[in-house]
Amino acid sequence: VRVRVAYKTALSINIYDIAKSAGVSIATVSRVFNNNTNVSPKTRQKILDVAESMGYHPRAFAQGLARRNTKTIILIVPILSNYYFMEILAGMQDKLLEYDYDLNIYNIKGFESVEELRHQVEYVMKKGLADGYALVSVHLPESDWESMLRFRTPVVLVDEFSPKFDSVSVDSIEGAYTATKFLIDSGCRCVAMISAVETSKPIRDRIHGYKRALEDSGRLVDADLIICGDDTYRDGFTEQAGYAAMMKILNHPSKPDSCFCASDIQALGALKAMRDAGKEIPIIGFDDIQISRFLGLSTMRQPMYEMGSMALDKLMDRIENPNRMVSHTVFSPELILRTSTTVLNQATETAQP
Amino acid sequence: VRVRVAYKTALSINIYDIAKSAGVSIATVSRVFNNNTNVSPKTRQKILDVAESMGYHPRAFAQGLARRNTKTIILIVPILSNYYFMEILAGMQDKLLEYDYDLNIYNIKGFESVEELRHQVEYVMKKGLADGYALVSVHLPESDWESMLRFRTPVVLVDEFSPKFDSVSVDSIEGAYTATKFLIDSGCRCVAMISAVETSKPIRDRIHGYKRALEDSGRLVDADLIICGDDTYRDGFTEQAGYAAMMKILNHPSKPDSCFCASDIQALGALKAMRDAGKEIPIIGFDDIQISRFLGLSTMRQPMYEMGSMALDKLMDRIENPNRMVSHTVFSPELILRTSTTVLNQATETAQP
DNA sequence: CTGAAAGCGCTTACAG
DNA sequence: CTGAAAGCGCTTACAG
């Protein structure tokens, strides 16, 4: 017997109610909602009408149970409010239109440690709410990735690398190297770097690339010139942190005359710091988020949209072919020159307006 | 008989497998995972160990079906990449820690018309994946809201108002009025407005408030001074649109000497336009997104974080008490004076550093 | 083109 | 503290 409060009652219209009203079996109702062609047009219309008038729609949970697949993929990201992520997302969403899948976003919130981050990611994956998972900017030690293999769930990594999972990323070492080398080769005497908390592979790689460029040019690496902001909110990937870091650079005894910045978002703060201080040095960021073009920030471009698009393809392929070989795509960041480096008077073949 | 490919097999460890391995019934396994206290410590530990080693976790779909509730709420938002939304989200997430619920984000993508927007929202709601829905900046005509009542699903509206649904919003008319009046009372001769596509209630209200302030001050309303950018991407709520609009204002024959801007995001573009043009007029935005403080933009502040937090409380209350009276909370935006209006030399009691 | 029935993996009174 | 069993709302061979 179905006894519910008024409110719940209306919610619980189910396939049996529709079948009864339409004078058919539940199998037929199900066929209509699954676009099965083996239903007479008349019956189909009748069922559709009844369903519409009663506000019926198959319960996703029941479908998921019966079908054993969910037709949805979940995108897991630690920091949502982030231009970088937004462009990755855009690429995924557009690509998604080619598939009959839904996209759901899980924002990992309030993790204080890598362990907690891992737990939260695993928690989402274990519940089995999706057929596959795209993890964007989830940075975990290799041992954690290894252990995640046990879920045997289709996963694609974006902005991260682990041998056992499909991934799409950018060569951060190369990008940092290119940017730093450009500044050196343009005649800069002292190149500082704006960095952030070194918990993630990408940031470590960028520091690595920066150092290597200096070494390759016969410069001394001065750890004191790798500068962070004061607070570690969001691991230092904020305008504020970039602002503080640039202020330190401008007042640094070595008097840096140029700067490679680990991310565009920090570079935006750095740009403002320079305006406020009335001093300007060339700066190159990393990412090429939309606002960078707008503000004339030179940067190492990541093809974020394409990365999102490609990641989705990989994930779908993995869902359909679980045993396919793991594949990694690593893009080379592209140096985009804009006004934040024009004083260098460099050849501007690659420059954009 | 369970016959699956290797890949699927591992996925399908279920409560029966655990029960068998632990030598108990599935009821006991279920109790352990539902934190039911009526399980002996020894049995509990045994089950937990077995589950851990086999990588078991209750399937959310099966739980949802059996429980008839999902313990999750879904947040629906048309435009994710938006500072305004981010702060609302932060308020919700922090509040969520008080409840035993998960938060899931659905990003409505690629809608071209109000109908499509409505369909997409309804589609998500109908699937029954959550116990309640928070709709942020979903702007629909009243008739659509009426018809959505038929789902009898707990819903809270943020940044939108409809009589039949709980809501949290800001008085846009008042906010626009306050900003415009401030400019007039500070001695501005000609106040322009940067506007956007008028599809949403908030933007219409802001235009309304702007006009009223002019009228109340005995000024003529000149429709030609209500200016939009050139492209309608995101209904014109972009830096680019704000930039273009401000360029028009600076070249306007009426020579506006101040500006009220419908959103901070547009105001950021306007600020840059003024820098590029080498002309500056006082400007007041709307929202007070984080970067505004950073850039010294005066603005009408919305208490976004609190709005998110309060919206979540309302939604939870609605889930628990479906028949409770509908409640609306409307905040009064607060005028925050920063450097973008300092030339007005106003008393700065309310100013922030 | 349609229906009867088994099964998806859980939860939850009920009984003990 | 524990188990047997009904039920959640669907899908999908299977049979006709």
XYZ file of C-alpha atoms (C1' of nucleotides) in Angstrom:
738
model
C 0.000 0.000 0.000
C 1.272 3.403 -0.891
C 0.744 5.783 1.952
C 2.583 9.047 1.822
C 2.011 12.607 2.808
C 0.404 14.657 0.093
C 3.705 16.145 -0.920
C 5.420 12.844 -1.430
C 2.508 11.209 -3.134
C 2.710 13.350 -6.192
C 6.392 12.692 -6.436
C 5.880 9.003 -6.552
C 4.096 8.696 -9.831
C 5.839 5.795 -11.385
C 5.840 3.604 -14.408
C 2.963 1.527 -13.071
C 0.738 4.569 -12.770
C 1.426 5.478 -16.358
C 0.952 1.937 -17.583
C -2.382 1.688 -15.847
C -3.639 5.042 -17.119
C -2.554 4.241 -20.643
C -3.889 0.720 -20.505
C -0.590 -0.947 -21.369
C 2.158 -2.835 -19.573
C 5.118 -1.187 -17.960
C 7.346 -2.764 -20.580
C 5.686 -0.667 -23.232
C 5.984 2.491 -21.198
C 9.631 1.756 -20.709
C 10.087 1.237 -24.435
C 8.617 4.620 -25.191
C 10.972 6.376 -22.822
C 13.932 4.501 -24.179
C 13.136 5.411 -27.755
C 12.637 1.824 -28.645
C 11.035 1.767 -32.067
C 8.890 -1.269 -31.464
C 5.860 0.626 -30.285
C 2.913 1.561 -32.430
C 2.635 5.288 -33.042
C -0.772 5.346 -31.472
C 0.282 3.625 -28.277
C 3.386 5.765 -28.093
C 1.405 8.978 -28.342
C -1.069 7.815 -25.767
C 1.687 7.025 -23.318
C 3.466 10.285 -23.979
C 0.255 12.190 -23.359
C -0.487 10.412 -20.144
C 3.077 10.871 -18.952
C 3.051 14.552 -19.772
C -0.212 15.160 -17.982
C 0.929 13.279 -14.913
C 4.376 14.844 -14.989
C 6.090 11.502 -15.227
C 9.716 10.869 -15.998
C 11.711 7.682 -15.350
C 13.574 7.863 -12.063
C 17.277 8.009 -12.830
C 18.146 5.865 -9.840
C 15.894 3.054 -10.911
C 17.154 3.279 -14.452
C 20.724 3.237 -13.308
C 20.134 0.141 -11.230
C 18.329 -1.726 -13.933
C 20.653 -0.686 -16.733
C 23.881 -0.996 -14.809
C 25.124 2.169 -16.434
C 24.384 5.765 -15.732
C 24.990 7.563 -18.987
C 26.648 10.322 -17.081
C 30.203 11.290 -16.495
C 31.436 13.196 -13.506
C 34.009 15.914 -13.595
C 35.935 16.272 -10.361
C 37.787 19.478 -9.672
C 39.289 20.906 -6.477
C 38.891 24.540 -7.376
C 35.917 25.545 -9.369
C 36.306 29.269 -9.410
C 39.128 29.226 -11.764
C 39.380 30.482 -15.300
C 41.622 27.633 -16.273
C 39.063 25.070 -15.286
C 36.312 26.982 -17.014
C 37.957 26.669 -20.389
C 38.661 22.998 -19.895
C 35.011 22.600 -19.013
C 33.880 24.450 -22.100
C 35.855 22.073 -24.283
C 34.307 19.097 -22.566
C 30.790 20.386 -22.741
C 30.950 21.116 -26.419
C 32.398 17.706 -27.086
C 29.750 16.136 -24.938
C 27.093 17.138 -27.424
C 28.369 14.331 -29.631
C 27.509 11.777 -26.995
C 24.330 10.842 -25.254
C 25.753 11.527 -21.830
C 25.188 13.974 -19.029
C 27.942 15.875 -17.320
C 27.948 16.392 -13.619
C 30.437 18.453 -11.657
C 31.749 17.569 -8.245
C 33.663 20.298 -6.547
C 36.011 18.906 -3.935
C 35.701 21.269 -1.054
C 37.696 22.108 1.978
C 40.481 19.594 1.858
C 43.419 20.363 4.094
C 45.770 17.612 3.098
C 46.568 15.282 0.240
C 45.000 12.438 2.207
C 41.754 14.297 2.517
C 41.804 15.191 -1.148
C 42.305 11.551 -2.021
C 39.516 10.465 0.280
C 37.104 12.913 -1.225
C 37.950 11.891 -4.758
C 37.621 8.221 -3.890
C 34.356 8.849 -2.112
C 32.839 10.300 -5.246
C 34.196 7.554 -7.448
C 33.082 4.733 -5.175
C 29.472 5.709 -5.145
C 29.160 4.702 -8.741
C 27.107 7.666 -9.848
C 28.836 7.870 -13.207
C 30.276 5.659 -15.900
C 33.507 7.620 -15.971
C 35.375 10.410 -14.242
C 37.415 13.320 -15.507
C 39.780 14.658 -12.868
C 40.958 18.179 -13.537
C 43.915 19.575 -11.596
C 43.708 16.842 -9.009
C 47.302 16.494 -7.881
C 48.156 13.344 -5.978
C 51.332 11.374 -5.356
C 51.934 8.477 -7.695
C 51.256 5.910 -4.972
C 47.738 7.264 -4.578
C 47.089 6.971 -8.274
C 48.305 3.404 -8.168
C 45.870 2.532 -5.427
C 43.014 4.158 -7.269
C 43.446 1.598 -9.960
C 41.543 -0.814 -7.747
C 38.246 0.862 -8.528
C 38.638 -0.190 -12.128
C 36.703 2.847 -13.160
C 37.270 4.785 -16.366
C 39.246 7.888 -15.447
C 40.981 10.588 -17.423
C 43.453 13.018 -15.886
C 43.722 16.612 -17.027
C 46.603 18.820 -15.904
C 48.154 15.822 -14.174
C 50.082 12.758 -15.166
C 50.149 9.187 -13.973
C 51.365 6.287 -16.100
C 48.348 4.079 -15.538
C 45.613 6.556 -16.444
C 44.741 8.301 -19.661
C 45.836 11.887 -19.427
C 45.958 15.223 -21.170
C 48.437 17.770 -20.008
C 51.007 20.310 -21.018
C 54.762 20.167 -20.788
C 55.354 22.543 -17.910
C 59.107 22.128 -17.904
C 59.315 23.066 -21.534
C 56.892 25.961 -21.113
C 58.798 27.481 -18.239
C 62.025 26.952 -20.107
C 60.750 28.673 -23.213
C 59.459 31.679 -21.303
C 62.579 32.122 -19.240
C 64.877 31.571 -22.201
C 62.965 34.166 -24.152
C 63.495 36.733 -21.425
C 67.188 35.929 -21.166
C 67.707 35.958 -24.905
C 65.915 39.275 -25.116
C 68.648 40.762 -23.013
C 67.228 40.571 -19.522
C 69.921 40.626 -16.910
C 67.996 39.168 -13.980
C 64.889 37.022 -14.386
C 62.799 36.488 -11.277
C 60.060 33.903 -10.969
C 56.689 34.151 -9.275
C 55.917 30.739 -7.866
C 53.358 29.079 -5.606
C 53.062 26.246 -3.118
C 54.972 23.308 -4.548
C 52.418 20.592 -3.972
C 51.617 19.926 -7.588
C 53.652 18.423 -10.365
C 52.980 21.338 -12.750
C 54.358 23.929 -10.377
C 57.434 21.851 -9.614
C 57.966 21.381 -13.328
C 57.708 25.081 -13.977
C 60.306 25.844 -11.372
C 62.433 23.142 -12.916
C 62.119 24.622 -16.390
C 62.913 28.096 -15.098
C 66.081 26.887 -13.434
C 67.179 24.897 -16.425
C 66.828 27.878 -18.730
C 69.051 29.898 -16.421
C 71.632 27.156 -16.243
C 71.638 26.614 -19.978
C 72.403 30.284 -20.388
C 75.255 30.126 -17.950
C 73.387 32.038 -15.270
C 73.458 31.288 -11.590
C 70.198 30.078 -10.111
C 69.334 32.205 -7.111
C 66.650 30.484 -5.033
C 65.941 33.862 -3.498
C 64.558 35.022 -6.833
C 61.838 32.366 -6.848
C 59.211 34.272 -5.004
C 55.783 33.480 -3.579
C 53.049 35.682 -2.209
C 52.366 35.786 1.499
C 49.246 33.732 1.908
C 48.796 30.202 0.649
C 45.087 30.447 -0.065
C 44.530 28.239 -3.096
C 48.180 27.317 -2.920
C 49.036 30.858 -3.892
C 47.308 30.828 -7.264
C 45.522 34.125 -6.723
C 45.780 37.715 -7.886
C 46.603 38.710 -4.329
C 49.541 36.358 -4.052
C 50.839 37.530 -7.421
C 50.525 41.127 -6.285
C 52.483 40.509 -3.112
C 55.124 38.539 -4.967
C 55.653 41.257 -7.537
C 55.967 43.874 -4.808
C 58.766 41.798 -3.327
C 60.413 41.515 -6.713
C 60.286 45.239 -7.317
C 61.965 45.816 -3.985
C 64.445 42.987 -4.310
C 68.105 43.954 -3.854
C 69.026 42.117 -7.070
C 66.717 44.448 -8.954
C 65.182 41.869 -11.313
C 64.461 43.326 -14.724
C 61.978 40.652 -15.860
C 59.741 37.945 -14.510
C 58.368 34.545 -15.390
C 55.124 33.893 -13.564
C 53.805 30.388 -12.895
C 50.207 31.264 -13.774
C 48.221 33.984 -15.469
C 46.028 34.522 -12.453
C 49.066 35.506 -10.398
C 50.382 37.573 -13.262
C 47.210 39.668 -13.182
C 48.029 40.649 -9.630
C 51.629 41.261 -10.607
C 50.516 43.589 -13.385
C 48.523 45.601 -10.886
C 51.428 45.715 -8.468
C 53.585 47.190 -11.190
C 50.964 49.799 -11.982
C 50.615 50.710 -8.321
C 54.358 50.874 -7.856
C 54.869 52.864 -11.029
C 57.587 50.467 -12.129
C 57.313 48.048 -14.985
C 59.308 45.023 -15.978
C 58.469 42.512 -18.698
C 56.445 39.575 -17.470
C 55.351 36.287 -19.008
C 52.562 34.247 -17.487
C 51.379 30.683 -17.970
C 47.963 29.392 -19.167
C 46.546 32.089 -21.429
C 43.196 32.423 -19.744
C 40.741 34.637 -21.586
C 41.321 37.762 -19.586
C 45.031 37.646 -20.411
C 44.445 38.498 -24.029
C 42.225 41.297 -22.847
C 44.893 42.699 -20.554
C 47.773 42.209 -22.940
C 49.594 39.666 -20.840
C 52.298 37.696 -22.621
C 52.044 34.086 -21.661
C 52.709 30.420 -22.334
C 49.497 29.219 -23.856
C 47.861 25.945 -22.871
C 45.231 24.784 -25.369
C 42.683 24.393 -22.598
C 39.614 24.066 -24.752
C 41.222 21.363 -26.873
C 42.495 19.657 -23.772
C 38.992 19.423 -22.363
C 37.634 18.213 -25.641
C 40.308 15.586 -26.029
C 39.993 14.439 -22.436
C 36.322 13.784 -22.954
C 37.016 11.740 -26.060
C 39.549 9.685 -24.196
C 37.174 9.073 -21.357
C 34.374 7.983 -23.663
C 36.729 5.692 -25.467
C 37.827 4.200 -22.172
C 34.225 3.632 -21.126
C 33.525 1.800 -24.338
C 36.852 -0.019 -24.475
C 38.004 -0.585 -20.932
C 41.009 -2.602 -21.973
C 42.399 -0.225 -24.563
C 45.984 0.852 -23.962
C 46.511 3.858 -21.759
C 47.228 7.002 -23.741
C 48.871 10.262 -22.787
C 48.740 13.507 -24.670
C 51.198 16.226 -23.762
C 50.920 19.577 -25.475
C 53.785 21.993 -25.878
C 52.808 25.380 -24.514
C 53.052 28.152 -27.048
C 54.685 31.498 -26.345
C 52.200 34.292 -26.945
C 53.716 37.753 -26.951
C 51.608 40.720 -26.005
C 52.124 44.129 -24.494
C 53.493 42.948 -21.168
C 56.747 42.201 -22.973
C 56.777 44.818 -25.738
C 59.611 46.786 -24.166
C 61.816 43.893 -25.114
C 61.412 45.023 -28.687
C 61.526 41.508 -29.850
C 60.622 40.288 -33.285
C 56.883 39.945 -33.008
C 55.987 37.417 -35.637
C 54.060 35.444 -33.048
C 52.480 38.465 -31.437
C 48.741 38.976 -31.346
C 46.987 42.308 -31.415
C 24.618 -16.280 -12.914
C 26.969 -13.373 -13.034
C 28.910 -13.360 -16.248
C 30.787 -10.238 -17.126
C 33.998 -9.243 -18.823
C 36.919 -8.981 -16.460
C 36.621 -5.241 -16.264
C 32.996 -5.246 -15.264
C 33.320 -8.099 -12.848
C 35.477 -6.197 -10.463
C 33.075 -3.319 -10.540
C 30.188 -5.462 -9.515
C 31.270 -6.419 -6.045
C 28.108 -5.985 -4.107
C 26.634 -6.333 -0.701
C 26.152 -10.068 -1.170
C 29.835 -10.588 -1.849
C 30.729 -8.773 1.335
C 28.111 -10.591 3.359
C 29.363 -13.935 2.181
C 33.014 -13.128 2.822
C 32.244 -11.794 6.264
C 29.891 -14.641 7.089
C 26.917 -12.418 7.878
C 23.676 -11.377 6.211
C 23.374 -8.436 3.890
C 21.236 -6.681 6.488
C 24.214 -6.509 8.800
C 26.494 -5.222 6.090
C 23.953 -2.571 5.304
C 23.764 -1.593 8.956
C 27.492 -1.068 9.142
C 27.481 1.229 6.142
C 24.561 3.170 7.504
C 26.210 3.708 10.859
C 23.520 1.798 12.576
C 24.720 1.182 16.124
C 23.152 -2.224 16.473
C 26.143 -4.152 15.301
C 28.711 -5.739 17.548
C 32.115 -4.083 17.344
C 33.699 -7.303 16.267
C 31.277 -7.933 13.416
C 31.514 -4.328 12.353
C 35.273 -4.423 12.134
C 35.211 -7.668 10.230
C 32.809 -6.245 7.675
C 34.769 -3.045 7.361
C 37.954 -5.011 6.764
C 36.389 -7.227 4.150
C 34.832 -4.241 2.412
C 38.095 -2.325 2.395
C 40.025 -5.218 0.958
C 37.458 -5.832 -1.722
C 37.045 -2.144 -2.432
C 33.351 -2.211 -1.700
C 31.057 0.756 -1.278
C 27.258 0.793 -1.446
C 26.043 1.738 -4.899
C 24.385 5.130 -4.672
C 21.719 4.188 -7.193
C 20.607 1.169 -5.251
C 20.610 3.143 -2.036
C 18.610 5.896 -3.590
C 16.016 3.467 -4.831
C 15.694 1.656 -1.557
C 15.749 4.759 0.618
C 13.608 6.907 -1.587
C 15.888 9.814 -0.882
C 19.244 10.711 -2.246
C 20.883 12.788 0.446
C 22.155 15.090 -2.219
C 21.121 18.459 -3.453
C 21.751 19.746 -6.920
C 22.779 23.248 -7.747
C 21.705 24.359 -11.190
C 23.420 27.302 -12.795
C 23.461 28.559 -16.381
C 26.894 30.137 -16.258
C 29.515 28.526 -14.172
C 32.491 30.645 -14.990
C 31.325 33.526 -13.041
C 32.706 35.109 -9.914
C 29.255 35.881 -8.639
C 28.244 32.267 -8.717
C 31.485 31.196 -7.113
C 30.804 33.197 -3.998
C 27.253 31.941 -3.757
C 28.653 28.447 -4.069
C 31.191 29.039 -1.330
C 28.418 30.068 1.033
C 26.448 26.969 0.206
C 29.366 24.615 0.545
C 30.373 25.901 3.930
C 26.803 25.676 5.142
C 26.538 22.192 3.737
C 29.056 20.948 6.265
C 26.283 21.191 8.846
C 24.211 18.671 6.954
C 24.808 15.127 5.867
C 24.243 15.920 2.222
C 26.262 15.988 -0.940
C 26.282 18.874 -3.377
C 26.258 18.331 -7.056
C 26.517 20.995 -9.722
C 24.666 20.944 -12.992
C 25.801 23.491 -15.474
C 23.109 24.255 -17.997
C 24.919 24.503 -21.252
C 24.234 25.954 -24.606
C 20.695 27.153 -24.304
C 19.583 29.528 -27.009
C 16.165 30.459 -25.747
C 14.134 30.647 -22.588
C 12.260 27.522 -23.656
C 15.442 25.572 -23.955
C 16.643 26.852 -20.615
C 13.388 25.727 -19.042
C 13.589 22.331 -20.677
C 17.092 21.773 -19.465
C 16.232 22.778 -15.924
C 13.156 20.564 -15.930
C 15.121 17.686 -17.368
C 17.517 17.772 -14.465
C 14.763 18.128 -11.909
C 12.640 15.336 -13.329
C 15.293 12.709 -13.128
C 15.034 12.754 -9.391
C 18.743 12.648 -8.711
C 18.465 14.947 -5.727
C 16.201 15.719 -2.810
C 16.243 19.406 -3.575
C 17.467 21.952 -6.099
C 19.080 25.347 -5.760
C 18.681 27.423 -8.902
C 21.174 30.244 -9.160
C 20.623 32.986 -11.714
C 18.075 30.962 -13.609
C 15.813 33.599 -15.079
C 12.457 32.431 -16.344
C 9.089 34.074 -16.917
C 6.616 33.711 -14.103
C 4.417 31.337 -16.081
C 7.305 28.885 -16.326
C 7.851 29.001 -12.599
C 4.168 28.314 -12.081
C 4.310 25.240 -14.227
C 7.385 23.966 -12.454
C 5.316 23.711 -9.330
C 3.944 20.458 -10.707
C 7.132 18.621 -9.923
C 6.504 19.263 -6.258
C 10.197 19.259 -5.668
C 11.957 21.367 -3.064
C 13.495 24.320 -4.858
C 15.167 27.509 -3.757
C 15.803 30.420 -6.083
C 18.883 32.606 -5.791
C 19.154 35.865 -7.726
C 15.608 35.389 -8.955
C 12.138 35.802 -7.556
C 8.914 33.916 -7.951
C 6.085 34.038 -5.407
C 5.667 30.301 -5.089
C 9.266 29.325 -4.414
C 11.598 30.113 -1.564
C 14.070 32.690 -2.698
C 17.080 34.755 -1.766
C 17.845 37.835 -3.757
C 18.844 41.442 -3.642
C 16.776 44.534 -4.306
C 18.145 45.521 -7.682
C 15.897 48.522 -8.074
C 17.051 49.936 -4.787
C 20.676 49.143 -5.515
C 20.659 50.868 -8.868
C 18.791 53.777 -7.352
C 21.305 54.179 -4.552
C 24.282 54.080 -6.886
C 22.814 56.513 -9.381
C 21.561 58.847 -6.691
C 24.979 58.887 -5.111
C 26.563 59.969 -8.372
C 23.974 62.667 -8.906
C 24.204 63.940 -5.352
C 27.972 64.018 -5.640
C 27.588 66.606 -8.349
C 27.692 64.547 -11.508
C 26.056 66.287 -14.395
C 25.431 63.337 -16.665
C 25.218 59.747 -15.429
C 25.440 57.025 -18.072
C 24.587 53.404 -17.452
C 26.295 50.283 -18.723
C 23.593 47.695 -19.251
C 23.190 44.229 -20.758
C 20.632 42.090 -22.509
C 17.338 42.637 -20.736
C 16.237 39.048 -20.391
C 16.516 38.830 -16.646
C 14.559 40.452 -13.881
C 17.672 41.800 -12.127
C 18.899 43.686 -15.161
C 15.473 45.155 -15.828
C 15.253 46.205 -12.204
C 18.632 47.865 -12.339
C 17.621 49.884 -15.350
C 14.438 50.748 -13.550
C 16.298 51.952 -10.459
C 18.691 53.981 -12.551
C 15.843 55.751 -14.301
C 13.974 56.393 -11.104
C 16.980 58.012 -9.487
C 17.292 60.368 -12.431
C 13.623 61.215 -12.339
C 13.615 61.777 -8.600
C 16.420 64.251 -9.103
C 14.538 66.094 -11.788
C 16.776 64.818 -14.550
C 15.638 63.732 -17.957
C 16.071 60.052 -18.728
C 17.956 59.669 -21.969
C 17.590 56.122 -23.306
C 20.640 56.785 -25.419
C 22.746 56.861 -22.270
C 21.853 53.307 -21.335
C 24.585 51.557 -23.204
C 25.477 47.936 -23.980
C 28.549 46.349 -25.423
C 28.544 45.010 -28.948
C 28.328 41.272 -28.515
C 25.712 39.500 -26.474
C 27.868 36.606 -25.361
C 26.652 35.765 -21.879
C 23.987 38.383 -22.310
C 26.687 41.008 -22.248
C 27.971 40.267 -18.759
C 31.621 40.185 -19.757
C 34.681 42.368 -19.450
C 34.687 42.762 -23.215
C 31.150 44.091 -23.348
C 31.913 46.485 -20.514
C 34.986 47.672 -22.342
C 33.076 48.373 -25.530
C 30.281 50.090 -23.648
C 32.658 52.393 -21.819
C 34.374 53.314 -25.066
C 31.011 54.389 -26.397
C 30.345 56.390 -23.271
C 33.676 58.185 -23.471
C 32.896 59.164 -27.047
C 29.273 60.007 -26.410
C 28.192 63.497 -27.513
C 26.565 64.117 -24.147
C 29.954 63.652 -22.511
C 28.824 61.642 -19.486
C 30.868 62.442 -16.400
C 29.983 59.304 -14.430
C 28.636 55.824 -14.853
C 26.547 53.231 -13.107
C 27.406 49.753 -14.324
C 25.005 46.823 -14.048
C 27.675 44.371 -12.933
C 31.214 44.333 -11.633
C 32.412 42.070 -14.385
C 31.454 44.668 -16.970
C 32.914 47.402 -14.805
C 36.295 45.683 -14.935
C 36.266 46.070 -18.685
C 35.090 49.636 -18.335
C 37.982 50.402 -16.017
C 40.404 49.122 -18.611
C 38.716 51.122 -21.342
C 39.224 54.259 -19.300
C 42.877 53.432 -18.765
C 43.375 52.761 -22.461
C 41.565 55.935 -23.425
C 43.387 57.993 -20.842
C 40.111 59.423 -19.600
C 38.541 58.647 -16.277
C 35.085 59.144 -14.918
C 33.705 57.824 -11.641
C 32.066 54.438 -11.944
C 30.009 52.275 -9.596
C 29.486 48.593 -10.274
C 27.121 46.009 -8.882
C 27.903 42.758 -7.009
C 31.209 43.313 -5.225
C 32.976 40.247 -6.511
C 36.334 39.597 -4.900
C 38.446 41.158 -7.584
C 36.578 44.439 -7.232
C 38.068 45.130 -3.843
C 41.425 44.317 -5.318
C 40.987 46.753 -8.182
C 39.409 49.502 -6.131
C 36.052 49.379 -7.835
C 33.222 51.125 -6.031
C 30.139 48.987 -6.138
C 26.760 47.976 -4.768
C 27.563 44.999 -2.643
C 25.480 41.832 -2.676
C 26.116 39.590 0.319
C 26.729 36.629 -1.955
C 28.277 34.336 0.585
C 25.434 34.879 3.018
C 22.938 34.472 0.222
C 24.334 31.079 -0.629
C 24.400 30.046 2.964
C 20.855 31.178 3.578
C 19.588 29.579 0.391
C 20.942 26.250 1.488
C 19.244 26.557 4.859
C 15.973 27.327 3.177
C 16.293 24.395 0.857
C 17.066 21.994 3.671
C 14.157 23.319 5.630
C 11.909 22.821 2.634
C 13.120 19.253 2.190
C 12.318 18.495 5.794
C 9.103 20.485 5.895
C 7.570 20.433 2.438
C 4.472 22.278 3.513
C 6.119 25.137 5.329
C 5.146 28.579 4.074
C 7.170 29.973 1.211
C 9.738 32.507 2.365
C 11.572 35.240 0.515
C 14.653 37.080 1.650
C 15.606 40.265 -0.127
C 18.819 41.981 0.849
C 19.485 45.666 0.347
C 22.691 46.140 -1.591
C 25.253 48.210 0.239
C 27.181 51.044 -1.370
C 30.899 50.379 -1.087
C 33.091 53.320 -2.021
C 36.567 52.697 -3.327
C 39.030 54.436 -5.579
C 36.891 54.318 -8.702
C 34.848 57.137 -7.211
C 37.396 58.995 -5.112
C 37.437 62.016 -7.406
C 33.973 62.730 -6.126
C 35.605 63.662 -2.854
C 32.692 62.353 -0.951
C 32.585 61.728 2.746
C 34.114 58.304 3.012
C 32.706 56.878 6.205
C 31.615 53.808 4.273
C 34.784 53.543 2.287
C 37.133 50.627 2.581
C 40.867 50.757 2.230
C 4.002 -4.669 -31.594
C 3.143 -6.242 -26.628
C 3.310 -8.521 -21.959
C 4.938 -11.466 -17.875
C 8.692 -11.959 -15.120
C 13.385 -11.838 -13.437
C 16.795 -9.042 -11.776
C 19.615 -4.666 -10.693
C 21.751 -3.717 -5.255
C 20.305 -1.832 -1.747
C 17.194 -0.513 2.994
C 14.089 -1.416 6.523
C 10.347 -2.885 9.279
C 9.503 -7.237 11.514
C 10.630 -11.078 14.230
C 13.604 -13.164 17.203
C 22.741 -7.893 18.037
C 21.179 -10.499 13.695
C 18.542 -12.480 9.653
C 14.655 -13.432 6.167
C 11.980 -11.091 3.119
C 9.496 -7.416 0.873
C 9.940 -3.563 -1.809
C 12.109 0.670 -4.200
C 11.132 1.716 -9.952
C 13.018 0.590 -13.585
C 15.086 -2.490 -18.056
C 15.426 -6.341 -20.872
C 15.705 -10.865 -22.685
C 12.127 -14.151 -23.747
C 7.927 -15.629 -25.639
C 4.225 -14.767 -28.389
